[in-house]
Short mmCIF file of C-alpha atoms in Angstrom, two decimals:
data_model
loop_
_atom_site.label_atom_id
_atom_site.label_comp_id
_atom_site.label_asym_id
_atom_site.label_seq_id
_atom_site.Cartn_x
_atom_site.Cartn_y
_atom_site.Cartn_z
CA MET K 22 -160.03 16.91 -9.26
CA SER K 23 -157.73 19.65 -8.00
CA SER K 24 -156.17 19.82 -11.43
CA TYR K 25 -159.63 20.40 -12.94
CA HIS K 26 -160.43 23.23 -10.52
CA GLY K 27 -157.03 24.77 -11.15
CA THR K 28 -157.62 24.72 -14.90
CA SER K 29 -161.12 26.15 -14.44
CA SER K 30 -159.78 28.99 -12.26
CA LYS K 31 -157.11 29.80 -14.81
CA GLY K 32 -159.75 29.88 -17.53
CA ARG K 33 -161.91 32.32 -15.56
CA LEU K 34 -158.92 34.54 -14.83
CA ARG K 35 -157.98 34.49 -18.50
CA ARG K 36 -161.50 35.51 -19.54
CA ILE K 37 -161.54 38.32 -16.97
CA PHE K 38 -158.15 39.52 -18.18
CA ASP K 39 -159.23 39.41 -21.82
CA SER K 40 -162.46 41.28 -21.03
CA THR K 41 -160.58 43.97 -19.07
CA ALA K 42 -158.02 44.35 -21.86
CA VAL K 43 -160.77 44.79 -24.44
CA ARG K 44 -162.55 47.41 -22.33
CA LEU K 45 -159.36 49.35 -21.70
CA THR K 46 -158.53 49.27 -25.40
CA VAL K 47 -161.99 50.52 -26.34
CA LEU K 48 -161.81 53.29 -23.73
CA PHE K 49 -158.40 54.35 -25.04
CA ILE K 50 -159.66 54.47 -28.62
CA VAL K 51 -162.74 56.47 -27.57
CA PHE K 52 -160.56 58.88 -25.60
CA MET K 53 -158.16 59.45 -28.50
CA TRP K 54 -161.06 59.81 -30.94
CA THR K 55 -162.93 62.42 -28.87
CA LEU K 56 -159.89 64.38 -27.68
CA PRO K 57 -159.64 66.63 -30.78
CA THR K 58 -163.39 67.32 -30.63
CA ALA K 59 -163.12 68.23 -26.95
CA GLY K 60 -160.23 70.57 -27.75
CA MET K 61 -162.25 72.24 -30.49
CA LEU K 62 -165.24 72.64 -28.16
CA VAL K 63 -163.11 74.29 -25.49
CA SER K 64 -161.46 76.54 -28.09
CA SER K 65 -164.85 77.69 -29.34
CA PHE K 66 -165.43 79.35 -25.95
CA ARG K 67 -162.01 81.07 -25.79
CA ALA K 68 -160.97 84.51 -26.96
CA PRO K 69 -158.90 84.71 -30.17
CA ILE K 70 -155.82 86.00 -28.32
CA ASP K 71 -155.96 83.07 -25.88
CA ILE K 72 -156.25 80.56 -28.72
CA ARG K 73 -153.14 81.97 -30.39
CA THR K 74 -151.00 82.19 -27.25
CA SER K 75 -151.84 79.03 -25.30
CA GLY K 76 -153.20 75.51 -25.70
CA TRP K 77 -156.82 74.73 -25.00
CA TRP K 78 -155.90 72.45 -22.08
CA THR K 79 -154.59 75.43 -20.10
CA VAL K 80 -158.14 76.37 -19.11
CA PHE K 81 -158.11 73.38 -16.77
CA LEU K 82 -154.89 74.48 -15.07
CA PRO K 83 -154.78 76.94 -12.14
CA PRO K 84 -155.43 79.77 -11.75
CA TYR K 85 -159.04 79.14 -12.78
CA SER K 86 -161.02 82.11 -14.06
CA LEU K 87 -164.40 82.53 -15.72
CA SER K 88 -162.92 85.37 -17.77
CA GLN K 89 -161.25 82.73 -19.95
CA TRP K 90 -164.64 81.71 -21.31
CA THR K 91 -166.67 83.77 -23.78
CA LEU K 92 -169.69 83.43 -26.05
CA GLU K 93 -168.41 86.05 -28.48
CA ASN K 94 -167.33 83.47 -31.08
CA TYR K 95 -170.83 81.98 -31.23
CA GLN K 96 -172.41 85.44 -31.37
CA ASN K 97 -170.18 86.38 -34.30
CA VAL K 98 -171.03 83.20 -36.17
CA ILE K 99 -174.79 83.30 -35.59
CA THR K 100 -175.15 87.03 -36.31
CA ALA K 101 -172.75 87.07 -39.28
CA ASP K 102 -174.11 88.60 -42.45
CA GLY K 103 -175.70 85.92 -44.61
CA MET K 104 -175.57 83.10 -42.04
CA GLY K 105 -179.35 82.95 -41.64
CA ALA K 106 -179.84 82.64 -45.40
CA ALA K 107 -177.06 80.04 -45.52
CA PHE K 108 -178.90 77.85 -43.01
CA ILE K 109 -182.08 78.08 -45.06
CA ASN K 110 -180.17 77.24 -48.23
CA SER K 111 -178.59 74.24 -46.50
CA PHE K 112 -182.05 72.88 -45.74
CA ILE K 113 -183.16 73.61 -49.31
CA VAL K 114 -180.19 71.61 -50.60
CA THR K 115 -180.12 68.80 -48.05
CA ILE K 116 -183.75 67.75 -47.77
CA PRO K 117 -184.40 67.13 -51.50
CA ALA K 118 -180.89 65.67 -51.91
CA THR K 119 -181.85 63.12 -49.25
CA VAL K 120 -185.43 62.39 -50.29
CA ILE K 121 -184.82 62.06 -54.06
CA PRO K 122 -182.14 59.33 -53.95
CA ILE K 123 -184.09 57.42 -51.28
CA THR K 124 -187.20 57.42 -53.48
CA ILE K 125 -185.39 56.35 -56.65
CA ALA K 126 -183.21 53.78 -54.86
CA ALA K 127 -186.17 52.14 -53.12
CA PHE K 128 -187.94 51.57 -56.45
CA ALA K 129 -184.72 50.33 -58.07
CA ALA K 130 -183.88 47.98 -55.19
CA TYR K 131 -187.36 46.43 -55.35
CA ALA K 132 -186.99 45.91 -59.10
CA PHE K 133 -183.60 44.25 -58.68
CA ALA K 134 -184.86 42.03 -55.85
CA TRP K 135 -188.33 40.92 -56.98
CA MET K 136 -188.82 41.73 -60.67
CA LYS K 137 -187.38 39.63 -63.49
CA PHE K 138 -186.18 41.51 -66.56
CA ARG K 139 -183.42 41.15 -69.10
CA GLY K 140 -180.03 42.46 -67.98
CA ARG K 141 -180.97 42.67 -64.31
CA ASP K 142 -177.75 41.08 -63.02
CA LEU K 143 -175.58 43.19 -65.33
CA LEU K 144 -177.26 46.42 -64.27
CA PHE K 145 -176.91 45.54 -60.60
CA ALA K 146 -173.23 44.74 -61.12
CA LEU K 147 -172.78 48.19 -62.69
CA VAL K 148 -174.47 49.77 -59.68
CA VAL K 149 -172.11 47.96 -57.31
CA ALA K 150 -169.14 48.96 -59.47
CA MET K 151 -170.13 52.61 -59.14
CA LEU K 152 -169.49 52.36 -55.38
CA VAL K 153 -165.73 52.36 -55.96
CA VAL K 154 -165.65 55.31 -58.38
CA PRO K 155 -164.43 58.49 -56.59
CA LEU K 156 -166.91 61.32 -57.01
CA GLN K 157 -164.03 63.71 -57.74
CA MET K 158 -163.59 61.99 -61.11
CA ALA K 159 -167.10 63.02 -62.13
CA LEU K 160 -167.01 66.66 -61.04
CA ILE K 161 -165.48 68.15 -64.20
CA PRO K 162 -167.56 66.13 -66.72
CA VAL K 163 -170.77 66.88 -64.83
CA LEU K 164 -169.80 70.56 -64.54
CA ARG K 165 -169.27 70.78 -68.31
CA LEU K 166 -172.65 69.13 -68.84
CA TYR K 167 -174.28 71.60 -66.46
CA THR K 168 -172.70 74.48 -68.34
CA GLY K 169 -174.46 73.38 -71.51
CA LEU K 170 -177.77 72.91 -69.69
CA ASP K 171 -177.45 76.17 -67.71
CA LEU K 172 -177.68 74.35 -64.37
CA ASN K 173 -174.59 75.86 -62.75
CA GLY K 174 -175.37 77.78 -59.59
CA THR K 175 -178.86 76.31 -59.23
CA PHE K 176 -180.37 74.14 -56.52
CA LEU K 177 -181.62 71.69 -59.15
CA GLY K 178 -178.06 71.09 -60.30
CA VAL K 179 -176.75 70.27 -56.83
CA TRP K 180 -179.80 68.07 -56.11
CA LEU K 181 -179.09 66.01 -59.21
CA ALA K 182 -175.38 65.81 -58.37
CA HIS K 183 -175.97 64.54 -54.83
CA THR K 184 -178.61 62.15 -56.11
CA GLY K 185 -176.23 60.65 -58.64
CA PHE K 186 -173.40 60.33 -56.13
CA GLY K 187 -175.64 58.79 -53.46
CA LEU K 188 -177.69 56.37 -55.55
CA PRO K 189 -175.21 53.44 -55.78
CA LEU K 190 -174.87 53.10 -52.00
CA ALA K 191 -178.61 53.57 -51.50
CA ILE K 192 -179.56 50.90 -54.05
CA PHE K 193 -177.00 48.46 -52.66
CA LEU K 194 -178.16 49.00 -49.06
CA PHE K 195 -181.87 48.78 -49.87
CA TYR K 196 -181.39 45.71 -52.06
CA GLY K 197 -179.71 43.85 -49.20
CA TYR K 198 -182.71 44.54 -47.00
CA ILE K 199 -185.57 44.14 -49.48
CA SER K 200 -184.24 40.93 -51.01
CA LEU K 201 -184.40 39.21 -47.59
CA LEU K 202 -188.08 39.94 -47.03
CA PRO K 203 -190.15 36.71 -46.92
CA ARG K 204 -191.20 35.55 -50.38
CA GLU K 205 -194.51 34.34 -48.94
CA LEU K 206 -195.58 37.95 -48.37
CA PHE K 207 -195.22 38.80 -52.03
CA GLU K 208 -196.74 35.55 -53.26
CA SER K 209 -199.82 36.14 -51.11
CA ALA K 210 -200.10 39.71 -52.40
CA TRP K 211 -199.74 38.63 -56.02
CA ILE K 212 -202.31 35.86 -55.60
CA ASP K 213 -204.74 38.48 -54.28
CA GLY K 214 -204.18 40.47 -57.45
CA ALA K 215 -201.75 43.09 -56.14
CA SER K 216 -199.47 44.73 -58.67
CA HIS K 217 -195.77 45.33 -58.13
CA TYR K 218 -196.54 48.95 -57.26
CA THR K 219 -199.10 47.90 -54.63
CA ALA K 220 -196.71 45.33 -53.15
CA PHE K 221 -194.00 47.96 -53.03
CA THR K 222 -196.07 50.67 -51.36
CA ARG K 223 -198.10 48.44 -49.02
CA LEU K 224 -195.46 45.86 -48.04
CA VAL K 225 -191.92 46.91 -48.87
CA LEU K 226 -191.93 50.52 -47.73
CA PRO K 227 -193.39 49.91 -44.23
CA LEU K 228 -191.02 46.97 -43.67
CA SER K 229 -187.96 48.86 -44.96
CA VAL K 230 -188.09 51.77 -42.53
CA PRO K 231 -184.84 50.72 -40.73
CA ALA K 232 -182.86 50.62 -43.98
CA ILE K 233 -184.38 53.88 -45.21
CA ALA K 234 -183.66 55.65 -41.92
CA SER K 235 -180.09 54.34 -41.89
CA PHE K 236 -179.34 55.69 -45.35
CA ALA K 237 -181.19 58.92 -44.59
CA ILE K 238 -178.73 59.56 -41.75
CA PHE K 239 -175.73 58.89 -44.01
CA GLN K 240 -177.05 61.02 -46.86
CA PHE K 241 -178.21 63.89 -44.67
CA LEU K 242 -174.87 64.10 -42.84
CA TRP K 243 -172.92 63.91 -46.09
CA VAL K 244 -174.93 66.60 -47.90
CA TRP K 245 -175.20 68.91 -44.89
CA ASN K 246 -171.45 68.81 -44.24
CA ASP K 247 -170.46 68.89 -47.90
CA LEU K 248 -168.28 71.72 -49.15
CA LEU K 249 -166.68 70.39 -52.35
CA VAL K 250 -169.86 69.64 -54.32
CA ALA K 251 -171.46 72.88 -53.14
CA LEU K 252 -168.49 74.98 -54.28
CA VAL K 253 -168.32 73.23 -57.66
CA PHE K 254 -172.01 73.34 -58.58
CA LEU K 255 -173.32 76.30 -56.53
CA GLY K 256 -170.27 78.53 -56.49
CA THR K 257 -169.93 81.49 -54.14
CA ASN K 258 -173.11 83.34 -55.04
CA PRO K 259 -174.49 84.70 -51.71
CA GLU K 260 -178.05 83.90 -52.81
CA VAL K 261 -177.38 80.14 -52.90
CA THR K 262 -174.46 79.75 -50.48
CA ILE K 263 -174.81 77.10 -47.77
CA VAL K 264 -173.49 76.89 -44.20
CA THR K 265 -170.21 75.17 -45.01
CA SER K 266 -169.41 77.65 -47.77
CA ARG K 267 -170.31 80.58 -45.53
CA LEU K 268 -168.10 79.27 -42.72
CA ALA K 269 -165.20 78.76 -45.13
CA ALA K 270 -165.57 82.37 -46.29
CA MET K 271 -165.69 83.62 -42.69
CA VAL K 272 -162.54 81.77 -41.67
CA GLY K 273 -160.60 83.21 -44.59
CA THR K 274 -158.30 81.65 -47.14
CA LYS K 275 -155.44 81.45 -44.64
CA GLY K 276 -157.48 80.31 -41.66
CA GLN K 277 -156.68 83.47 -39.72
CA ASP K 278 -160.10 83.44 -38.01
CA TRP K 279 -159.78 79.92 -36.68
CA HIS K 280 -161.74 80.78 -33.55
CA LEU K 281 -164.83 81.32 -35.73
CA LEU K 282 -164.36 77.92 -37.34
CA THR K 283 -164.48 76.16 -33.96
CA ALA K 284 -167.73 77.86 -33.01
CA GLY K 285 -169.20 77.47 -36.49
CA ALA K 286 -168.46 73.75 -36.48
CA PHE K 287 -170.63 73.22 -33.41
CA VAL K 288 -173.36 75.54 -34.66
CA SER K 289 -173.60 73.55 -37.89
CA MET K 290 -173.48 70.29 -35.89
CA VAL K 291 -176.80 70.91 -34.14
CA VAL K 292 -179.09 69.91 -37.02
CA PRO K 293 -177.29 66.64 -37.97
CA LEU K 294 -177.15 65.70 -34.29
CA ILE K 295 -180.92 66.11 -33.97
CA ILE K 296 -181.46 63.97 -37.07
CA PHE K 297 -179.15 61.24 -35.78
CA LEU K 298 -180.77 61.13 -32.33
CA ALA K 299 -184.23 60.99 -33.89
CA LEU K 300 -183.35 58.04 -36.16
CA GLN K 301 -180.71 56.23 -34.11
CA ARG K 302 -182.99 53.35 -33.11
CA TYR K 303 -183.16 52.34 -36.77
CA PHE K 304 -179.50 52.99 -37.47
CA VAL K 305 -177.92 49.68 -36.41
CA ARG K 306 -180.73 47.57 -37.85
CA GLY K 307 -180.50 49.36 -41.17
CA LEU K 308 -176.70 49.28 -41.19
CA LEU K 309 -176.70 45.50 -40.78
CA ALA K 310 -179.50 44.97 -43.27
CA GLY K 311 -178.77 42.07 -45.56
CA SER K 312 -175.64 40.95 -43.72
CA VAL K 313 -177.20 37.83 -42.17
CA LYS K 314 -179.66 35.40 -43.70
CA GLY K 315 -182.15 33.29 -41.80
#
């Protein structure tokens, strides 16, 4: 009996130790992950001369002084020439580049999941294969195509580019969710005379909100923070420049105005943060869509 209690006590101690070790490991990872962001946040409130001559952690060392903190970096970023237009252009680029692939992918995922047609499995395999193709490989061919179609430097061109790059992941994610919807729902709808379009709009779309919201977060963050695709297909024309391009121009080719980059990073972070907080309740459900059956 005493041996049993001794074994039970050792088991409890082992579980407590394992749980504590896991928590400490997670806390360490979180600390190391957020440390650079914290340093950038502190630097965004420091004067340029202080950034160049001392580390950001020195603000927490005595002697403490409010004179070390300034809002000048944020004022320079917000009031910079062309920044207001750049924010508007970022919305013009990001919203359609998020809505268009979601719309197309939802229709495609429904077709792959619930419609029978020749070559369905082959086409879906090609879609999955596109997930591993780096978008950098397509930039030059697409740019040459745009040159012939006179789409360079236009919002339509960048919308189509982001749509093409985002569609494979969107179709794959939506398919995993839509294909697991109960077959009885569709059979009942079809018996009542509903078409595929009616079943899609009345059944699939309302039930697929978690998956749609999850991908919307991914796509919005990617397009909003994108610099490469914007530079390739929009260029540096002030009339169509977006926030990331404007910040890159402000910082300079050699990064000499690094203090503006720290402030600009947090200014540009506000909109994606609002989107994430608004849709976060759907994020985990949509991210795990299709991973478990039953």
